[in-house]
Tab-separated table of C-alpha atoms in Angstrom:
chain	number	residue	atom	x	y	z
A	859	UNK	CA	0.000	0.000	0.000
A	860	UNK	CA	0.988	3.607	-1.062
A	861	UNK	CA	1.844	5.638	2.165
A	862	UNK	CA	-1.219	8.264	2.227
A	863	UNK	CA	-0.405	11.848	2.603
A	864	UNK	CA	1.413	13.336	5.296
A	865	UNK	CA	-1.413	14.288	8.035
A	866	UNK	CA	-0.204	15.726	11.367
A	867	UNK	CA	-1.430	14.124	14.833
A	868	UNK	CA	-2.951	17.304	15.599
A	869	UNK	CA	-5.251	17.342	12.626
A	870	UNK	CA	-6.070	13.236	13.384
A	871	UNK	CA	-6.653	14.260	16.801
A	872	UNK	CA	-9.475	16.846	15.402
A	873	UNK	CA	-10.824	14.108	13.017
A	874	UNK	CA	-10.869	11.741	15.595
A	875	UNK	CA	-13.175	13.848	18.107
A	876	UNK	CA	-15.516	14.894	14.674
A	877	UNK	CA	-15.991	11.229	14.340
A	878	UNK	CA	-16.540	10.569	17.818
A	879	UNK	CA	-19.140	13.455	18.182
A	880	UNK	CA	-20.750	11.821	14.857
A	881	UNK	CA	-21.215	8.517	15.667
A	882	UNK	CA	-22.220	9.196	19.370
A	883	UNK	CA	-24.956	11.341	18.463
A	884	UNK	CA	-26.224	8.666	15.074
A	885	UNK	CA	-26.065	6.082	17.044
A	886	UNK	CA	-28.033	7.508	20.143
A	887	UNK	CA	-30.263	8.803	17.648
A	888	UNK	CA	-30.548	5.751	15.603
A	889	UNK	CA	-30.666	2.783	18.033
A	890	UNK	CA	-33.257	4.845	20.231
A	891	UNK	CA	-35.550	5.575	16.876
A	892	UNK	CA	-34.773	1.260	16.221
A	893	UNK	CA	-35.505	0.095	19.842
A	894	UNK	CA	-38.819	2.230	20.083
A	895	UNK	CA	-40.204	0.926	16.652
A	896	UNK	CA	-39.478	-2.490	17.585
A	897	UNK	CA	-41.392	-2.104	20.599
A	898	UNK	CA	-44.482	0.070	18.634
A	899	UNK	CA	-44.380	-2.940	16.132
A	900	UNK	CA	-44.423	-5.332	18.803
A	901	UNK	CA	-46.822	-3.932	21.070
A	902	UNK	CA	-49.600	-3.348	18.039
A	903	UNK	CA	-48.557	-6.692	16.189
A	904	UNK	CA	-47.490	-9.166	18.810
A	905	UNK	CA	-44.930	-10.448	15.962
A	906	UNK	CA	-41.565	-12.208	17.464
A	907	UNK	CA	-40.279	-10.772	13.848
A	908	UNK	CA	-41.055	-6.905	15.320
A	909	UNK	CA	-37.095	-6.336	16.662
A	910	UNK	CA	-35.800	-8.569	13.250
A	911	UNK	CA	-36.805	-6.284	10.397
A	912	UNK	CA	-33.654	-4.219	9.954
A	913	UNK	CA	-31.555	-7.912	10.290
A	914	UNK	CA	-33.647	-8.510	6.980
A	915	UNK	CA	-33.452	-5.387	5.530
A	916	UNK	CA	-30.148	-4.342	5.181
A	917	UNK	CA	-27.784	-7.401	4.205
A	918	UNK	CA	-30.776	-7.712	0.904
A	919	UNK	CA	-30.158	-4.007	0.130
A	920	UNK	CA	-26.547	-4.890	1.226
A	921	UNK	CA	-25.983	-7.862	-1.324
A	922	UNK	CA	-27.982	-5.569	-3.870
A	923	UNK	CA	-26.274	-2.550	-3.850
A	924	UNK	CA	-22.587	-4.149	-2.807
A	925	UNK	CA	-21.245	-3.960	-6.882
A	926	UNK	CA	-23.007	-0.564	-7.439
A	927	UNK	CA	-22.075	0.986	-4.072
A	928	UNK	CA	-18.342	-0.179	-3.843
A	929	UNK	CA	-17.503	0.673	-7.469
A	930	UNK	CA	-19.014	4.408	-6.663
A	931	UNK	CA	-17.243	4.519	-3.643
A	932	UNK	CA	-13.376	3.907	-4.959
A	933	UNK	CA	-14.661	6.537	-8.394
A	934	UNK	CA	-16.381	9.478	-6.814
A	935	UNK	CA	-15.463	11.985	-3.604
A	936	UNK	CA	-16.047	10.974	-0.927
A	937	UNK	CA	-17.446	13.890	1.629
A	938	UNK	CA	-20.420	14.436	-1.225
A	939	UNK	CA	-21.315	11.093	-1.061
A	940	UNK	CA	-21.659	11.281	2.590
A	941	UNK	CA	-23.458	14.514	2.840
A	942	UNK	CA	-26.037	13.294	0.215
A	943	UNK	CA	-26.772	9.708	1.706
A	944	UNK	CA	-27.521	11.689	4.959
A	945	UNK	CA	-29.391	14.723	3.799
A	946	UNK	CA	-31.863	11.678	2.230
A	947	UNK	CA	-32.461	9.635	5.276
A	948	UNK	CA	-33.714	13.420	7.005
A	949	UNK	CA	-36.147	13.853	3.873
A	950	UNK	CA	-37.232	10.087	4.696
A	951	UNK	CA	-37.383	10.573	7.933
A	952	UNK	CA	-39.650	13.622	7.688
A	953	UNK	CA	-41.829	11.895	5.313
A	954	UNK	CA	-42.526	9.024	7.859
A	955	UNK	CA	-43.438	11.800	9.925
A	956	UNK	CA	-45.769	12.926	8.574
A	957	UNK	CA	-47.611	9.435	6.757
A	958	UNK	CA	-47.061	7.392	10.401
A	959	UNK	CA	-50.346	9.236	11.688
A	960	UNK	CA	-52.415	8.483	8.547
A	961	UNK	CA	-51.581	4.786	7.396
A	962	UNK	CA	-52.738	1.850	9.435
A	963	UNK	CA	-50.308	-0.720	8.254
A	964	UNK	CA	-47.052	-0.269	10.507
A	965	UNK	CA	-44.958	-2.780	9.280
A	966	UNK	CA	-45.402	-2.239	5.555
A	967	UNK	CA	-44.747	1.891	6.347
A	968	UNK	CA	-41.939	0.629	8.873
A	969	UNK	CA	-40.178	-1.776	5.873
A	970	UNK	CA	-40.403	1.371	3.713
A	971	UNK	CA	-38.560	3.440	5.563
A	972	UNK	CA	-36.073	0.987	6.653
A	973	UNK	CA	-35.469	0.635	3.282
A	974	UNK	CA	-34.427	4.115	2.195
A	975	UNK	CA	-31.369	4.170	5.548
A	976	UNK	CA	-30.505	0.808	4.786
A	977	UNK	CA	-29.510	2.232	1.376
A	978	UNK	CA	-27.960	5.845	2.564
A	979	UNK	CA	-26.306	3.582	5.095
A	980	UNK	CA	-24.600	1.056	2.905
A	981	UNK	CA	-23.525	4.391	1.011
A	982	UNK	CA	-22.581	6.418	4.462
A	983	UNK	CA	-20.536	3.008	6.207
A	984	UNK	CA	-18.777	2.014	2.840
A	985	UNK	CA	-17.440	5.231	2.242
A	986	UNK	CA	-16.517	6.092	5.778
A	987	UNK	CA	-14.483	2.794	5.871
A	988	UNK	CA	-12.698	3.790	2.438
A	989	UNK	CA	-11.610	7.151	3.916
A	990	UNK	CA	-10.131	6.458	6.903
A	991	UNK	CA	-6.610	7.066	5.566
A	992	UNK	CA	-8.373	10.522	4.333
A	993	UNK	CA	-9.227	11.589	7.741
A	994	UNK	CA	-6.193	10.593	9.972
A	995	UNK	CA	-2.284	9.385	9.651
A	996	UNK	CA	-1.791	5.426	9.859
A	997	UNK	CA	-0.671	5.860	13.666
A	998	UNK	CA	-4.128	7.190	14.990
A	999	UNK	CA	-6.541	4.311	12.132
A	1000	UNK	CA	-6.450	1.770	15.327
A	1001	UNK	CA	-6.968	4.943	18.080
A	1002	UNK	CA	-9.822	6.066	15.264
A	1003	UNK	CA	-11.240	2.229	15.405
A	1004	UNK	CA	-11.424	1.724	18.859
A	1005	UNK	CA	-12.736	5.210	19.863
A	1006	UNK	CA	-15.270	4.632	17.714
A	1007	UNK	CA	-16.388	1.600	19.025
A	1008	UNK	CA	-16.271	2.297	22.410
A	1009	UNK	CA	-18.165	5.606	22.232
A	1010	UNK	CA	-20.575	4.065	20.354
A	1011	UNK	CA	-20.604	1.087	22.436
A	1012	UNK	CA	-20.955	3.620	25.628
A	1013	UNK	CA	-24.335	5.299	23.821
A	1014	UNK	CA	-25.767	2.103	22.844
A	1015	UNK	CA	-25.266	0.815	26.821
A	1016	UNK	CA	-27.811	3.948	27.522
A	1017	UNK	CA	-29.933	3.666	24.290
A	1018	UNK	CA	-32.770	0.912	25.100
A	1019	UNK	CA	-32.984	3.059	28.404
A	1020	UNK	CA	-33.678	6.296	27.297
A	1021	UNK	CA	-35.692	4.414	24.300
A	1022	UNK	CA	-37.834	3.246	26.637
A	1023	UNK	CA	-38.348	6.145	29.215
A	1024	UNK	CA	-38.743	8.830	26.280
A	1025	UNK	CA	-41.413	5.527	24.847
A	1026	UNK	CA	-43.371	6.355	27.656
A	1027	UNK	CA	-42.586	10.294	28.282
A	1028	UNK	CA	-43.137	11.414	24.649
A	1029	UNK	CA	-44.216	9.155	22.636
A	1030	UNK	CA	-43.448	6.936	19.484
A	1031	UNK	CA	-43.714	10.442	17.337
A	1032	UNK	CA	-41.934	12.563	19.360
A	1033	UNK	CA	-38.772	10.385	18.556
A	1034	UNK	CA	-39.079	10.691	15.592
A	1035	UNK	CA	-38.633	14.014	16.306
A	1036	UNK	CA	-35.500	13.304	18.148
A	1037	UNK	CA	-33.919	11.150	15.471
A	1038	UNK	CA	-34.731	14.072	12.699
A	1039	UNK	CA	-33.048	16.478	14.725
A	1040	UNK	CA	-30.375	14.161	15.634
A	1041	UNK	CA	-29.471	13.944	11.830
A	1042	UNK	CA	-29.393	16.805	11.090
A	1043	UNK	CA	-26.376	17.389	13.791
A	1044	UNK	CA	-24.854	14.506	11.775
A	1045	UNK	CA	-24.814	15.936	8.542
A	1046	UNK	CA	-23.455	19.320	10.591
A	1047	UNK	CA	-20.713	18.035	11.889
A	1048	UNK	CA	-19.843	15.460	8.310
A	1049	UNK	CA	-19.780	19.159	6.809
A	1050	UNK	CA	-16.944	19.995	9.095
A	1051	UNK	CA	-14.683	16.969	8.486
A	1052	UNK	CA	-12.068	17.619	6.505
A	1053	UNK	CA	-10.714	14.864	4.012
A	1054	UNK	CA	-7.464	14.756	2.860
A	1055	UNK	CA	-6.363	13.701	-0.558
A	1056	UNK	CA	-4.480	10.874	-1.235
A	1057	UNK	CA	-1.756	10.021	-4.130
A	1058	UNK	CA	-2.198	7.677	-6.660
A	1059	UNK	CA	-1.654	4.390	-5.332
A	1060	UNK	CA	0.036	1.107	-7.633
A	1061	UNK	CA	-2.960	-0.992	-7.574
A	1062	UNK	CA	-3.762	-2.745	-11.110
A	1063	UNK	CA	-7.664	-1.319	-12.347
A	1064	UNK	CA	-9.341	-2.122	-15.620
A	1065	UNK	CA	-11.753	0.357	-17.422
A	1066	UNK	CA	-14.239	-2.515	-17.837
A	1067	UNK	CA	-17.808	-2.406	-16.797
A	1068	UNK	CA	-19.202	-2.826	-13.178
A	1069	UNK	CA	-18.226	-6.207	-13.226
A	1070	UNK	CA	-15.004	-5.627	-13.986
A	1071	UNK	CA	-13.931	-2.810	-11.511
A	1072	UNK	CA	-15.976	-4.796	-8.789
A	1073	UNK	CA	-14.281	-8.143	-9.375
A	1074	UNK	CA	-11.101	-6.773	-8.358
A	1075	UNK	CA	-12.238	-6.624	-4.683
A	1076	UNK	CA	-13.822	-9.930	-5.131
A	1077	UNK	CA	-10.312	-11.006	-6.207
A	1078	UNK	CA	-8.733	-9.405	-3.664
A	1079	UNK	CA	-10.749	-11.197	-0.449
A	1080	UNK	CA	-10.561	-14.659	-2.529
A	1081	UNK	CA	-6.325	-14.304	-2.403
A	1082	UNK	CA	-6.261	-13.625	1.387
A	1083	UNK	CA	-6.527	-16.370	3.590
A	1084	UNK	CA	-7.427	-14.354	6.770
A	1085	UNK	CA	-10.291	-12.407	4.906
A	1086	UNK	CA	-11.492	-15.501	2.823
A	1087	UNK	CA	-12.046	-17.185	6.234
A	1088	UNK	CA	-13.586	-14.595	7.967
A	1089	UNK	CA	-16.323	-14.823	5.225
A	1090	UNK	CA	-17.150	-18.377	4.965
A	1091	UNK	CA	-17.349	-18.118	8.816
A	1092	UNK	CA	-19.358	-14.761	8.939
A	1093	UNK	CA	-21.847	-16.137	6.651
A	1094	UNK	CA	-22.607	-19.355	8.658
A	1095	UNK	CA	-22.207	-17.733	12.525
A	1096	UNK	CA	-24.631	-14.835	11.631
A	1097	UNK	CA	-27.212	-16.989	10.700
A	1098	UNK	CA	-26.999	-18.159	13.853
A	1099	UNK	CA	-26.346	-15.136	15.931
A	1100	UNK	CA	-29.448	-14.172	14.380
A	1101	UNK	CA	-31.227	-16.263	17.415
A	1102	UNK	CA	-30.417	-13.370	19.834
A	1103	UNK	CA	-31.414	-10.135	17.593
A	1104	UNK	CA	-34.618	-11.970	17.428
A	1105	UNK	CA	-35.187	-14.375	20.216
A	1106	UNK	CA	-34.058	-12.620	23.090
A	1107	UNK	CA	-36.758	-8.802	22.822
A	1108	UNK	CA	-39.329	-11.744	21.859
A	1109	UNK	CA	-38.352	-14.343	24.509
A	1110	UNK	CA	-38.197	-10.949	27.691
A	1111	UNK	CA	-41.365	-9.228	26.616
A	1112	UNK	CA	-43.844	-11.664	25.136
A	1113	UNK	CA	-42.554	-15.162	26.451
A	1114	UNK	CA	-41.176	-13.932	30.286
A	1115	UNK	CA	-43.286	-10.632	30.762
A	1116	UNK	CA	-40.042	-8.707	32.077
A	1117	UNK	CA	-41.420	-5.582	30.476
A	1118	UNK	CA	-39.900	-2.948	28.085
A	1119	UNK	CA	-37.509	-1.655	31.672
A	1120	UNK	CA	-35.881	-5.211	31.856
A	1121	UNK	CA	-35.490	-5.455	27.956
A	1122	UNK	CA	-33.307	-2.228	27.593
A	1123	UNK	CA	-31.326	-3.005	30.726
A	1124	UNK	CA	-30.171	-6.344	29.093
A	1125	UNK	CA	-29.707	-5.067	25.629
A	1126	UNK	CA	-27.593	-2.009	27.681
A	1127	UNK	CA	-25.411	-4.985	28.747
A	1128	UNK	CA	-24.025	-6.209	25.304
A	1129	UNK	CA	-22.953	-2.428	24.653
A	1130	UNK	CA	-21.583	-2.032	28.560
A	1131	UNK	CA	-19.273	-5.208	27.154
A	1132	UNK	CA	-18.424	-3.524	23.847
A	1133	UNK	CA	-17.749	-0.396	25.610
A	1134	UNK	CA	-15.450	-2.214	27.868
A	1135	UNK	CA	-13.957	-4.165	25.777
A	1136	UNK	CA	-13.238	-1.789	22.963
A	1137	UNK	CA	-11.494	0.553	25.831
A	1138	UNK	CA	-9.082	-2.752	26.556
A	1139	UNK	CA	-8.349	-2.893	22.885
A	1140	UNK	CA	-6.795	0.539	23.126
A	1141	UNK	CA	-4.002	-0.407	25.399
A	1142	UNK	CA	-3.305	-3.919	23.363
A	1143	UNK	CA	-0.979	-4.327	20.770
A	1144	UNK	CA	-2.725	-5.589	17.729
A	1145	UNK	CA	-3.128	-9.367	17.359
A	1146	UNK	CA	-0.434	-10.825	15.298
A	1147	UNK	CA	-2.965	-14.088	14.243
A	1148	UNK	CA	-6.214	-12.454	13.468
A	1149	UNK	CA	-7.974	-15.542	12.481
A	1150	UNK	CA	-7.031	-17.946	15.171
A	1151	UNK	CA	-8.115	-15.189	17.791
A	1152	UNK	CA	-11.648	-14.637	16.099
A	1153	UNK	CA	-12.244	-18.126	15.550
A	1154	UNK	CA	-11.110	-18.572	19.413
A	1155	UNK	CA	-13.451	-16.104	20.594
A	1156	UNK	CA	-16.459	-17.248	18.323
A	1157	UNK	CA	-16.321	-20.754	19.954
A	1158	UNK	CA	-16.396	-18.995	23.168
A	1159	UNK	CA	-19.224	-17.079	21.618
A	1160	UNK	CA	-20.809	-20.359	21.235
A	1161	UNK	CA	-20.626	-21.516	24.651
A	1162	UNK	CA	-22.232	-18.268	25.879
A	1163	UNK	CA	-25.229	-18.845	23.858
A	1164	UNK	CA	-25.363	-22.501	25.459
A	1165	UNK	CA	-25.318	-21.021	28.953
A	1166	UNK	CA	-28.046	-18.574	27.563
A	1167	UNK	CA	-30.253	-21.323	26.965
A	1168	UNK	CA	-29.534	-23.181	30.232
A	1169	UNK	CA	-30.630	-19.936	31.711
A	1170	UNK	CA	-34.077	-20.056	30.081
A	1171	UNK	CA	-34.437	-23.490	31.149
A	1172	UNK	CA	-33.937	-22.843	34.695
A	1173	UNK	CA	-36.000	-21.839	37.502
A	1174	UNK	CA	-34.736	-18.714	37.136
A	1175	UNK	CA	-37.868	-16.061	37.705
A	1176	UNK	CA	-38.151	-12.286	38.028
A	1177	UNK	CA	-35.475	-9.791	39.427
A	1178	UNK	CA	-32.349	-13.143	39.452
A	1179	UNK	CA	-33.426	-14.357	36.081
A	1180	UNK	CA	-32.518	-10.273	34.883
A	1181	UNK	CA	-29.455	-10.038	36.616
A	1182	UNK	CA	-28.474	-13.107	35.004
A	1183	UNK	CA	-29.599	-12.003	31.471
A	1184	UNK	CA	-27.329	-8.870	32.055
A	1185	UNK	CA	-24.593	-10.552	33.353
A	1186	UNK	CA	-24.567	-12.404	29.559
A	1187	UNK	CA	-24.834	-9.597	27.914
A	1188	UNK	CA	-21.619	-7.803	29.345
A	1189	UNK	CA	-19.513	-11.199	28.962
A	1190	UNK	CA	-21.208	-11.616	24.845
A	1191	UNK	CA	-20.662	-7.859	24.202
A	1192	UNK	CA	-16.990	-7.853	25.470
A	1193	UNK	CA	-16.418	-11.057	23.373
A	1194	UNK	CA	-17.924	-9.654	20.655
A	1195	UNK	CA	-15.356	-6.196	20.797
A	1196	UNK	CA	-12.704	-8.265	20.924
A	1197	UNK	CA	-13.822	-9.927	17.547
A	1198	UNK	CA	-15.405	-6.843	15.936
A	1199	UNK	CA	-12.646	-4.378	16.442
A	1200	UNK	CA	-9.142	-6.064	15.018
A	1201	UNK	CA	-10.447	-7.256	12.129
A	1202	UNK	CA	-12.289	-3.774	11.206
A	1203	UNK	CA	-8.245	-2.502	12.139
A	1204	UNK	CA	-7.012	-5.342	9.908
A	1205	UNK	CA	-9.018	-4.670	7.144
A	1206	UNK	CA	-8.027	-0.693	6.806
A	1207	UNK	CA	-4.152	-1.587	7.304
A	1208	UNK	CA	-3.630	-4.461	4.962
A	1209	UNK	CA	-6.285	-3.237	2.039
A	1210	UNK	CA	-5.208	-0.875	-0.544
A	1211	UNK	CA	-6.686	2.764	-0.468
A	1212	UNK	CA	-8.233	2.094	-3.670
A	1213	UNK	CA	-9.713	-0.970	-2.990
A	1214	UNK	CA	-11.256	-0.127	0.644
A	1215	UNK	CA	-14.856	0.859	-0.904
A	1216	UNK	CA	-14.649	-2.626	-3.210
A	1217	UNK	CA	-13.602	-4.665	-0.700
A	1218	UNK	CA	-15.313	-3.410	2.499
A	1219	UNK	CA	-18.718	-3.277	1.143
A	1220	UNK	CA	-17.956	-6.923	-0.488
A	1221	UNK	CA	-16.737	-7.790	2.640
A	1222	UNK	CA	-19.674	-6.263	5.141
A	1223	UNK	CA	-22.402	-7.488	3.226
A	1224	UNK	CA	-20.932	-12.016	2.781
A	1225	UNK	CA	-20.613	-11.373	6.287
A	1226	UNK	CA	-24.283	-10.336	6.791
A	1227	UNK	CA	-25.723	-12.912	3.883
A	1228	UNK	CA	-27.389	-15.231	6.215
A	1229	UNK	CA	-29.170	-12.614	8.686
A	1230	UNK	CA	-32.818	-12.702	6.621
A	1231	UNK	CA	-32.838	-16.231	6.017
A	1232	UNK	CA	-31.776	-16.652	10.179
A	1233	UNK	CA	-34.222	-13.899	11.147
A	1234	UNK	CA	-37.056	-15.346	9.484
A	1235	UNK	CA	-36.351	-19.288	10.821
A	1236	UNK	CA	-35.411	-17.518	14.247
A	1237	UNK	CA	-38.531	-15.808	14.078
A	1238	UNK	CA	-40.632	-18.814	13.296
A	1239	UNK	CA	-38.531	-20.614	16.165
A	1240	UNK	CA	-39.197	-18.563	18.535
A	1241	UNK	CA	-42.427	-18.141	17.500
A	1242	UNK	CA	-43.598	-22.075	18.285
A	1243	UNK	CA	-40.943	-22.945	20.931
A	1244	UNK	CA	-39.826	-22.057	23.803
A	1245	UNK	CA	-36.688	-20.083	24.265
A	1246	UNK	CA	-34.560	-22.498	26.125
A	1247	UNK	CA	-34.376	-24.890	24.396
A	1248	UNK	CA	-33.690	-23.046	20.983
A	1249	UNK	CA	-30.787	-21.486	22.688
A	1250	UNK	CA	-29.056	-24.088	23.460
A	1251	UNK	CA	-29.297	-26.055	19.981
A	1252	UNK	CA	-28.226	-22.687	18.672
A	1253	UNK	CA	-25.274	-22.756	21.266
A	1254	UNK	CA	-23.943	-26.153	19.968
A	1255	UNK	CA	-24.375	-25.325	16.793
A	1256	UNK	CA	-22.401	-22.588	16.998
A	1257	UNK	CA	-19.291	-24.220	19.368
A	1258	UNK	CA	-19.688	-27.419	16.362
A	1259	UNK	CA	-19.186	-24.890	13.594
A	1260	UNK	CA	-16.337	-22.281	14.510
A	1261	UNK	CA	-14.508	-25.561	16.039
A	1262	UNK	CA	-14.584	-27.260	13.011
A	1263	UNK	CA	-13.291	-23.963	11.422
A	1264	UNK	CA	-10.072	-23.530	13.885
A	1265	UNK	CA	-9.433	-26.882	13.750
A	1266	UNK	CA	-8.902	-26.599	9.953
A	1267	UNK	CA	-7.494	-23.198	10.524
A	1268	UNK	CA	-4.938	-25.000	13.048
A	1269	UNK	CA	-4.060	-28.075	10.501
A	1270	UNK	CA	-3.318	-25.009	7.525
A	1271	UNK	CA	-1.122	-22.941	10.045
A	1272	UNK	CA	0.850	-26.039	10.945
A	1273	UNK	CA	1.582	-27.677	7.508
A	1274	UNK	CA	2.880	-23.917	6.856
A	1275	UNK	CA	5.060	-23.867	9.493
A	1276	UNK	CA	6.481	-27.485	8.125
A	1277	UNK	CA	7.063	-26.409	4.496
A	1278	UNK	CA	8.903	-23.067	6.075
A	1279	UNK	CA	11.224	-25.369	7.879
A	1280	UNK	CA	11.923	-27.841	4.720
């Protein structure tokens, strides 16, 4: 990779806060506008599918916008591209506004609108990831990573919370409100960000069609082991990671009758974990075997989701059966950070410049392949059996799986290490 242009620490120190301040204030915004539709949509439909929508949603628009949306990412600016995907989710937003109060079908108005951000945020998240070396020098893109993730990770832990109280204080529409203005402070402070340009990097292009430009960042994942992996993994573990997404709002509220309090206290857990784990990560050194630690730390995923069932199947009841939920959040979300983060900081340090908008929305949306078809089996699950048991299938599934995977991943590491001694 081309060394991008000289940027001082100051000025990735000013980014760094700008990005912060961003994503703190979308992702309040966002996951509190999310959490209170999921519980408007379950409350009027009783559907287990309510809190699942968005795992449909995006990876389709994902996998049918990944040629179109990489290719424009690695041609055009990218500030303008930014500013326009978010300037259209306000003008969606608005619109929602104003038709919520007049239509009577909530789900079909509620797919609608997903649709529209799941496209501005395919647009907003690939180019974002293919201008990190545009907003800070290559010593701050792991500081830029992990403060991300943790503040984000520290505004999703109060989120479901404040979704919930404002649920009750002000209403379904008057967070809408909150999430329009909450945007528009988005696009605000995107305005401000400076990017920086880059030089021509050595990285071989055609002037084909679509196909063509894109296949290069197909190429590109197929040639590296690590990334190739990740993939085939991604596509089968979300499928089943899909179980909590789904299952656990459905399996609280409708199945246990914790109430909307309990729900966002547990769902503040997994970003409590991320939030702690993410601040760990920024001590660390980076991981010198990416792969073997995120296969590692899925199987331990695995065996969390196995104790999550034997928790539903207990006696468990009331005020000990939340604490325990909570407790498994903040051990899954720190698991999770520690899986999430590296390869995000392996991705933007080992991809070419030019290829970060091919190969990270390639790359985001095989990883997110399997969330419709896992939402709507979860869904059905959950829908006809209890929650304990489901969980713990789902558990063993996922422990049989990623083992499998490091076990292969072990075998290829050590007949490597035998042909580099002959």
């Amino acid at each position: 990779m081309a060394e991008s242009v000289q940027i001082s620490n100051r000025q990735s120190t000013i980014q760094i806060i700008r990005a912060a301040s961003s994503d703190i204030i979308s992702t309040l915004g966002g996951d509190t506008f999310s959490f209170a539709m999921g519980l408007m949509l379950l409350h009027r439909t009783h559907s287990a599918i309510s809190f699942g929508l968005g795992s449909i949603i995006y990876p389709l628009i994902g996998l049918l916008l990944v040629m179109p949306v990489g290719n424009l990412v690695d041609r055009r600016r990218h500030k303008p591209l930014i500013l326009l995907s978010k300037a259209t989710v306000i003008v969606a937003l608005v619109l929602y506004a104003v038709l919520t109060a007049n239509i009577n079908d909530p789900m079909l108005l509620a797919v609608l609108l997903l649709v529209v951000i799941a496209c501005c945020d395919k647009v907003t998240n690939t180019t974002f990831t293919a201008a990190v070396h545009e907003l800070v020098n290559d010593k701050h893109v792991k500081t830029l990573a992990t403060i991300e993730q943790a503040a984000t990770a520290g505004i999703q832990l109060l989120s479901p919370i404040l979704a919930a109280a404002l649920y009750g204080w002000i209403g379904f529409s008057g967070i809408i409100r909150v999430e329009i203005a909450a945007e528009v402070l988005v696009l605000l402070i995107a305005l401000s960000m400076h990017f920086y340009p880059l030089p021509a990097e050595d990285v071989p292009d055609t002037d084909g069609g679509e196909w063509q430009q894109f296949k290069i960042g197909l190429v590109y994942i197929k040639n590296r082991l690590t990334l190739r992996s990740v993939v085939v993994l991604g596509v089968g573990l979300n499928f089943l990671l899909s179980s909590i997404d789904v299952g656990l709002p459905y399996a609280i509220v409708q199945e246990r009758h914790l109430g909307n309090a309990n729900l966002s206290l547990v769902m503040s857990g997994f970003a409590g974990g991320i939030l702690v784990g993410n601040l760990i990560l920024s001590v660390l050194p980076s991981f010198k075997k990416v792969l073997l630690a995120v296969l590692r730390l899925c199987v331990l995923t695995g065996v969390g989701i196995t104790l999550l069932g034997i928790i539903f199947l207990s006696t468990l009841t009331g005020n000990y059966l939340v604490v325990g939920l909570i407790v498994w959040a903040v051990a899954i979300g720190l698991v999770l950070a520690f899986i999430n983060t590296p390869m995000s900081v392996y991705m933007q340090m080992t991809v070419p410049t030019k290829l970060l908008g091919r190969v990270g929305s390639t790359f985001s949306t095989l990883m997110t392949l399997a969330l419709p078809a896992g939402t709507i089996a979860y869904g059905a699950f959950f829908q006809n059996f209890p929650a304990g048991p489901v969980y713990l299938i789902t558990g063993l599934l996922v422990i049989c799986y990623t083992g499998y995977q490091l076990v292969r991943t072990l075998r290829h590491e050590k007949v490597n290490r035998q042909i580099g001694q002959e």
